[in-house]
mmCIF file of C-alpha atoms in Angstrom:
data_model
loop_
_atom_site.group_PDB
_atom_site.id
_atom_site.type_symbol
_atom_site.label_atom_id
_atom_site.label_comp_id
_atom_site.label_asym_id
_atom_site.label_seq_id
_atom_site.Cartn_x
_atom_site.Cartn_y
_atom_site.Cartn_z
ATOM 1 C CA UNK U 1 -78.254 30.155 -66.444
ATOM 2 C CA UNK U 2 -76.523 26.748 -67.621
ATOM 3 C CA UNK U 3 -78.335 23.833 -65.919
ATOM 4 C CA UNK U 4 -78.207 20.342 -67.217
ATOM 5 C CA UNK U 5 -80.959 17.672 -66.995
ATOM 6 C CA UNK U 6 -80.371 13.972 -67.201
ATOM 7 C CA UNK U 7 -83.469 11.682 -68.247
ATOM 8 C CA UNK U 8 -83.449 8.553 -65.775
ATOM 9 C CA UNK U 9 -82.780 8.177 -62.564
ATOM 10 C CA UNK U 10 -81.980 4.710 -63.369
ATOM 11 C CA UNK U 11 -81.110 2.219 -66.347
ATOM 12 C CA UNK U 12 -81.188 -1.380 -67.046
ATOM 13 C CA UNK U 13 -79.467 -3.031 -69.405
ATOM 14 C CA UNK U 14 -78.735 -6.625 -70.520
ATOM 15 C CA UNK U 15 -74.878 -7.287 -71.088
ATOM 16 C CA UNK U 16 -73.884 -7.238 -74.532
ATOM 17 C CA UNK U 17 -77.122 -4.746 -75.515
ATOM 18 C CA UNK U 18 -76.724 -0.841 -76.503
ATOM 19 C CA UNK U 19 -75.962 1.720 -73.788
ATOM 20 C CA UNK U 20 -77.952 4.760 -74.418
ATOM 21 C CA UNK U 21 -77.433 7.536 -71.654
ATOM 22 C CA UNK U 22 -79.422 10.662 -72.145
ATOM 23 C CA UNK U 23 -78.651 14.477 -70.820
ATOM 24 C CA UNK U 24 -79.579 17.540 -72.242
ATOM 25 C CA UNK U 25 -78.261 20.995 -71.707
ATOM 26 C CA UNK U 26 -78.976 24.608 -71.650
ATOM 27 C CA UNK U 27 -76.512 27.044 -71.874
ATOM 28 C CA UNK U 28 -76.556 30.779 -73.285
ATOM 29 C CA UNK U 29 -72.914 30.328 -74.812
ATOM 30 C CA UNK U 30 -71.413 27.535 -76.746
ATOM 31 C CA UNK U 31 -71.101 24.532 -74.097
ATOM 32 C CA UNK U 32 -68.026 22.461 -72.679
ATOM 33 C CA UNK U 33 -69.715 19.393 -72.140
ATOM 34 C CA UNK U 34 -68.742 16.320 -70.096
ATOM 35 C CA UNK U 35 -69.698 12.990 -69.364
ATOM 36 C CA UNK U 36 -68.144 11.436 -65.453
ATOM 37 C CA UNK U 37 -68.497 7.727 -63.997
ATOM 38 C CA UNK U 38 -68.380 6.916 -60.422
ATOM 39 C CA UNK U 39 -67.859 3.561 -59.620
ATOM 40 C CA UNK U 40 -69.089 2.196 -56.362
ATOM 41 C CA UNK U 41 -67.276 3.786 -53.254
ATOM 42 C CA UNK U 42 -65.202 5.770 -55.566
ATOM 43 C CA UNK U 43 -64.551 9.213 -57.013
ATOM 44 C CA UNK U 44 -65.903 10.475 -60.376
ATOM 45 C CA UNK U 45 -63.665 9.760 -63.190
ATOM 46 C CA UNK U 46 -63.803 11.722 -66.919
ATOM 47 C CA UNK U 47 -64.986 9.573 -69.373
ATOM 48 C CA UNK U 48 -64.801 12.101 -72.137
ATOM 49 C CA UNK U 49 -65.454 15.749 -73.084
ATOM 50 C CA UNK U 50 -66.600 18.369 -75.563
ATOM 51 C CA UNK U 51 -64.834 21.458 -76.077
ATOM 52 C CA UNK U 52 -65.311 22.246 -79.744
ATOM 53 C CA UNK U 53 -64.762 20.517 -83.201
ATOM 54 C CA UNK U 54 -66.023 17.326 -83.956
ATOM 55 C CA UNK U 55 -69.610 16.603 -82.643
ATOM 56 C CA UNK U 56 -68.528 12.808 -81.912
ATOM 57 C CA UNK U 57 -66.630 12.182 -79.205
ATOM 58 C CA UNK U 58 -64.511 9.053 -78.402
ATOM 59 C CA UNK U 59 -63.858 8.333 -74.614
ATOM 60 C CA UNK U 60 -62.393 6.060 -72.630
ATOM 61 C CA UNK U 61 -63.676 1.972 -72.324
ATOM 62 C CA UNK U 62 -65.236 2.269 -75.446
ATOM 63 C CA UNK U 63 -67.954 4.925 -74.711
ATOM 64 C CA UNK U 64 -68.447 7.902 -76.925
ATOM 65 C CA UNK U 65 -70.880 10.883 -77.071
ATOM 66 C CA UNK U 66 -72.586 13.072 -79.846
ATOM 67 C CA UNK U 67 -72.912 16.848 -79.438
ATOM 68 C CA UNK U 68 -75.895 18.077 -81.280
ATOM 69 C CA UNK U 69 -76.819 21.339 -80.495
ATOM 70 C CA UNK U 70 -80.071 21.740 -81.988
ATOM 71 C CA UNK U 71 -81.032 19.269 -79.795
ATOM 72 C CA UNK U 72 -79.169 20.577 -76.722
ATOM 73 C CA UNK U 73 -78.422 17.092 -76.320
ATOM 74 C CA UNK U 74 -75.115 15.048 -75.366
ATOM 75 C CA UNK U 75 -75.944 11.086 -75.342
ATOM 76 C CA UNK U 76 -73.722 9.023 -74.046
ATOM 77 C CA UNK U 77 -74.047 5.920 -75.726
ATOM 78 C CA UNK U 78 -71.800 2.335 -75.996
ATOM 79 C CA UNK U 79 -72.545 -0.411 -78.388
ATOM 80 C CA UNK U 80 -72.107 -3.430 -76.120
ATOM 81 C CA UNK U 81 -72.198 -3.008 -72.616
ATOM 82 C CA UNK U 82 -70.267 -5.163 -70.468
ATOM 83 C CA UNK U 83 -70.696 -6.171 -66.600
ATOM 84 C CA UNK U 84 -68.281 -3.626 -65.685
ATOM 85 C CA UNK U 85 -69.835 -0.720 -67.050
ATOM 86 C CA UNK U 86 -72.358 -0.869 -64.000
ATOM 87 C CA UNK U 87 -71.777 2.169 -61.832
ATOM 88 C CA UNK U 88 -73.370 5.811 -61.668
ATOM 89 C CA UNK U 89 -73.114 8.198 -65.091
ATOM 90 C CA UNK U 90 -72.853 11.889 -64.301
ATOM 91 C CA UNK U 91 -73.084 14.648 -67.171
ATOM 92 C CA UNK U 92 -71.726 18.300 -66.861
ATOM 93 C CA UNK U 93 -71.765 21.560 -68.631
ATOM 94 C CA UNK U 94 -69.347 24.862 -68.084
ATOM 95 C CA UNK U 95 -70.114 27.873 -70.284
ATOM 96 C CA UNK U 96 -66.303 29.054 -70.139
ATOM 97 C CA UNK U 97 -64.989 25.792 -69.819
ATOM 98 C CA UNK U 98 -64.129 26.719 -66.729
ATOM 99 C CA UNK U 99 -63.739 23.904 -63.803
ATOM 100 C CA UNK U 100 -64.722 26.122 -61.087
ATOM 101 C CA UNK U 101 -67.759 26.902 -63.377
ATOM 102 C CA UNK U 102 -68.928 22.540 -63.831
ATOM 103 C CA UNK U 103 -72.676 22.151 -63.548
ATOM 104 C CA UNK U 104 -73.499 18.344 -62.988
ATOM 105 C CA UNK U 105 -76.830 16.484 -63.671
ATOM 106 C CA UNK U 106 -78.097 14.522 -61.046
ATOM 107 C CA UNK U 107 -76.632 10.784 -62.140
ATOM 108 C CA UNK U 108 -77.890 8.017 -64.134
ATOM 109 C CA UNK U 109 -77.457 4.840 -62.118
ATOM 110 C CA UNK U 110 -76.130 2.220 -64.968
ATOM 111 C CA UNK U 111 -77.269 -1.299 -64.165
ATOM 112 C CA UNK U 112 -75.712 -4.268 -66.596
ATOM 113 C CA UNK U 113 -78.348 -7.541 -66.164
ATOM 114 C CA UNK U 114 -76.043 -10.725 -67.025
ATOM 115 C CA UNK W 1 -49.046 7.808 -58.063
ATOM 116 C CA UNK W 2 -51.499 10.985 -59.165
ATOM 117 C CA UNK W 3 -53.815 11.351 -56.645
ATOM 118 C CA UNK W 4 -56.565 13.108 -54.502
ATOM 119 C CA UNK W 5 -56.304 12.134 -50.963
ATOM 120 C CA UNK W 6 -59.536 12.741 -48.605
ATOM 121 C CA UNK W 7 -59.398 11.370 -45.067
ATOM 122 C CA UNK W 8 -61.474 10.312 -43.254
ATOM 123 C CA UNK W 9 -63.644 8.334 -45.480
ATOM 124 C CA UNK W 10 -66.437 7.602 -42.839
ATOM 125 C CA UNK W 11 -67.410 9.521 -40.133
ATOM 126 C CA UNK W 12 -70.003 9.963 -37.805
ATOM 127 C CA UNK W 13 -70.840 13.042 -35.633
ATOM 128 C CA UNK W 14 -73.030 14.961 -33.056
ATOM 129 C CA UNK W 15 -74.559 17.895 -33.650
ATOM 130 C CA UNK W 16 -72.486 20.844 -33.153
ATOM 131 C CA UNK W 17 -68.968 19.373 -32.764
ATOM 132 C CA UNK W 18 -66.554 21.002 -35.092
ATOM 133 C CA UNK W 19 -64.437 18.974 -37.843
ATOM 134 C CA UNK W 20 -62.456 19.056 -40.514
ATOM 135 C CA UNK W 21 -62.481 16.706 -43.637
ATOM 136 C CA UNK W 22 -59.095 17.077 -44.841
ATOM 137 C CA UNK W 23 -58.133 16.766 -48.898
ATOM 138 C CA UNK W 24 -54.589 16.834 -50.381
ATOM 139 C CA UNK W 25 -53.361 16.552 -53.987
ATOM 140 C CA UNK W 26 -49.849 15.698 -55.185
ATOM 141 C CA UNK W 27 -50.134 17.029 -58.855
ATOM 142 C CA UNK W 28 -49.185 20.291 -58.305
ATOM 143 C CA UNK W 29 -52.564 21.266 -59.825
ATOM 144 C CA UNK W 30 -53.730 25.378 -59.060
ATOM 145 C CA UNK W 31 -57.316 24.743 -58.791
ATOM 146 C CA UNK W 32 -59.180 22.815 -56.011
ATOM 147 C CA UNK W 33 -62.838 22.583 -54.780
ATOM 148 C CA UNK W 34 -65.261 20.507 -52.744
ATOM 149 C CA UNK W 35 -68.714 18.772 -53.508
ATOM 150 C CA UNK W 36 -70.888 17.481 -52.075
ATOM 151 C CA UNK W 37 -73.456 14.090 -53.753
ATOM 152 C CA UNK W 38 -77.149 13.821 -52.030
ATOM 153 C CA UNK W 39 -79.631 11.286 -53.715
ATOM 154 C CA UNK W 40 -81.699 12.999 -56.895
ATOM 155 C CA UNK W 41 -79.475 16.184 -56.244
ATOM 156 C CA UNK W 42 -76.558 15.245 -58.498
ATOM 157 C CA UNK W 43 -73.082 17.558 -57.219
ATOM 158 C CA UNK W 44 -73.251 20.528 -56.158
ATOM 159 C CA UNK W 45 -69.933 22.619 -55.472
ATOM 160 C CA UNK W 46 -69.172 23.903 -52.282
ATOM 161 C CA UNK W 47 -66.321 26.310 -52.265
ATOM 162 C CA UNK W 48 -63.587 26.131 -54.871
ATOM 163 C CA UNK W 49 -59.680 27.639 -54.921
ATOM 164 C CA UNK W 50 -58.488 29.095 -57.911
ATOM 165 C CA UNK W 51 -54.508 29.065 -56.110
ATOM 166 C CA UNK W 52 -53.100 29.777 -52.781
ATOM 167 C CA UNK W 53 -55.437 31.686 -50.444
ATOM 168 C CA UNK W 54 -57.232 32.308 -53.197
ATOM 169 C CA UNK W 55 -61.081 30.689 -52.263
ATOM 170 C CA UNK W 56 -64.449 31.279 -53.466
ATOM 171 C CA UNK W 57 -68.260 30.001 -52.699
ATOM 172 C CA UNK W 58 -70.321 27.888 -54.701
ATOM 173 C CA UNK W 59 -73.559 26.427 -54.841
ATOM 174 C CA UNK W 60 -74.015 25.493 -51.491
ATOM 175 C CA UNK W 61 -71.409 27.379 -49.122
ATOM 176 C CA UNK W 62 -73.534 27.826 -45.956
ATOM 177 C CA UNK W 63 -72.228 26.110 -42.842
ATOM 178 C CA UNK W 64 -68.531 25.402 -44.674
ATOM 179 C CA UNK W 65 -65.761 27.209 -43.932
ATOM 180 C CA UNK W 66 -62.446 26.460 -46.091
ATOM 181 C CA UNK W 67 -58.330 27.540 -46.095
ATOM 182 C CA UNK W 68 -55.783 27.132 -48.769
ATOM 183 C CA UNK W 69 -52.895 28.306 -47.456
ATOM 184 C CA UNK W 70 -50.617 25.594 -48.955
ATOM 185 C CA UNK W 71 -51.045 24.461 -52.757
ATOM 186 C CA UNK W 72 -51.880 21.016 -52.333
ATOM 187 C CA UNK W 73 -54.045 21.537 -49.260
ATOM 188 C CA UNK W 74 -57.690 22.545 -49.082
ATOM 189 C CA UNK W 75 -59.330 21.320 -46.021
ATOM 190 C CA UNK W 76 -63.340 21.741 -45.441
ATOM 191 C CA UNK W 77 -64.144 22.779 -41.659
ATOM 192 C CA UNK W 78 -67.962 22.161 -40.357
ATOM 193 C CA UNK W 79 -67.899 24.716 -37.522
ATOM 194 C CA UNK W 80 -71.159 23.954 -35.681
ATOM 195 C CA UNK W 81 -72.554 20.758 -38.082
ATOM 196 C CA UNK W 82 -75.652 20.306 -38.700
ATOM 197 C CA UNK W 83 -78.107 16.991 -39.413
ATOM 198 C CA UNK W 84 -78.654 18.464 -43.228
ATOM 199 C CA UNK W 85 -74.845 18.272 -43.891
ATOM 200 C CA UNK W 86 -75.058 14.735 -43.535
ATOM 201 C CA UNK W 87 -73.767 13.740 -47.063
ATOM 202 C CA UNK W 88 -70.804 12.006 -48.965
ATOM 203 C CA UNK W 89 -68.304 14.956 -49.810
ATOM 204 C CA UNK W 90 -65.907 14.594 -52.412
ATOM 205 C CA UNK W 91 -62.780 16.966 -52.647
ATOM 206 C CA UNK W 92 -61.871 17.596 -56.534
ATOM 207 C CA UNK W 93 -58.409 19.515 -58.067
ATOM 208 C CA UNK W 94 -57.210 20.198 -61.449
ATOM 209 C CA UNK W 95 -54.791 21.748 -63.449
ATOM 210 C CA UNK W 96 -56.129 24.677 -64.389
ATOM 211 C CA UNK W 97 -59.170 26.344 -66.832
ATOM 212 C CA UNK W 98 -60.984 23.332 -68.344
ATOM 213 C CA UNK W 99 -58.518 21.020 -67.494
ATOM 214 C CA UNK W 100 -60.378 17.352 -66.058
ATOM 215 C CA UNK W 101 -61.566 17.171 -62.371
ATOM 216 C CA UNK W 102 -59.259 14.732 -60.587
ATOM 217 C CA UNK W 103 -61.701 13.358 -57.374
ATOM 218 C CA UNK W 104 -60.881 11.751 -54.435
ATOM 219 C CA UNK W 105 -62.573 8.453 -53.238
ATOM 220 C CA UNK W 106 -65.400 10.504 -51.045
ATOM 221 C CA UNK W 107 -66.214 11.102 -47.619
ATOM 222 C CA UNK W 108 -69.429 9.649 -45.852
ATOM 223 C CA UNK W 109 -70.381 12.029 -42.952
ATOM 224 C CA UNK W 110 -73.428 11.413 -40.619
ATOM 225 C CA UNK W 111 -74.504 14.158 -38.407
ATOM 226 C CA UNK W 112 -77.175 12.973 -35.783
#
């Protein structure tokens, strides 16, 4: 069975310093992998995916995310993170790709110190 | 403007008393499903609808009951609710096969 597993709860961060997000999969098929953001009192939003291809993946406000699967790893990672970046990071695997299939981790809570 | 419309966004209930969270989409998307976020659990899917009275459990269907009888409805109905379905529920819809999750802004539901 897929499951996904994201290493801490919670992050800290000083504003201008690396983001470094971790999640790691497992999956008996070739994952779709995704990373989500959920700002405060809001719905998640897709940062960026993995479907197949290139390894490296750009998403949106700068973030991007490497696929290495002999690892079974999917880092999200951003070089400078800014004071709106703060808000909870969700990743998610689907063996088909399928939406009705989306396994989520259980949310890194991004905090950005000024 | 695209969107995923949830309503109510708070509420607060008895044990027992029926209600209905309602969700509504205006992209014309096929599929639609319902979450639910508790602390250290991540989300974990509810029920989901592939298309029109088309509907499906998830993870965590016990206690839910859900319709789709129009394509850009998908209301979740607590028949007899319970304290442990106190939670923030979040409806989702997309286009189709691995097409993004579009989510609505959440609703916060106390049962006491």
């Amino acid at each position: 069975a897929q499951s996904v597993t994201q290493l801490g709860s919670h992050v800290s961060v000083s504003e201008g310093a690396l983001v470094l997000l971790r999640c790691n999969y497992s999956s008996s098929v070739p994952p779709y992998l995704f990373w989500y953001v959920q700002y405060p009192n809001q719905g998640l939003q897709l940062l960026l995916k993995y479907t197949t291809g290139a390894t490296l993946v750009k998403g949106i406000n700068g973030f991007e995310a490497e696929f290495k699967k002999s690892e079974t790893s999917f880092h999200l990672t951003k070089p400078s993170a800014h004071m709106s970046d703060a808000a909870e990071y969700f990743c998610a695997v689907s063996e088909s790709g399928a939406t009705n299939k989306l396994i989520f981790g259980t949310g890194t809570l991004l905090a950005v110190q000024p | 403007e695209a969107q995923v419309t949830q309503n109510p966004r708070y509420l607060i209930t008895v044990t027992g008393k029926k209600l209905t969270v309602t969700c509504s989409q205006n992209m014309n998307h096929e599929y639609m499903s319902w979450y639910r976020q508790d602390p250290g659990l991540g989300l974990r899917q509810i029920y989901y609808s592939m298309n029109v009275e088309v509907t499906d459990k998830g993870d965590v269907p016990e206690g839910y009951k859900v319709s789709r009888k129009e394509k850009r409805n998908f209301p979740l109905i607590l028949e007899s609710p319970s304290p442990n379905q106190t939670s923030l529920y979040f409806c989702a819809s997309s286009l189709m096969g691995n097409s993004p999750l579009h989510f609505g802004n959440g609703t916060r539901l106390t049962v006491t």
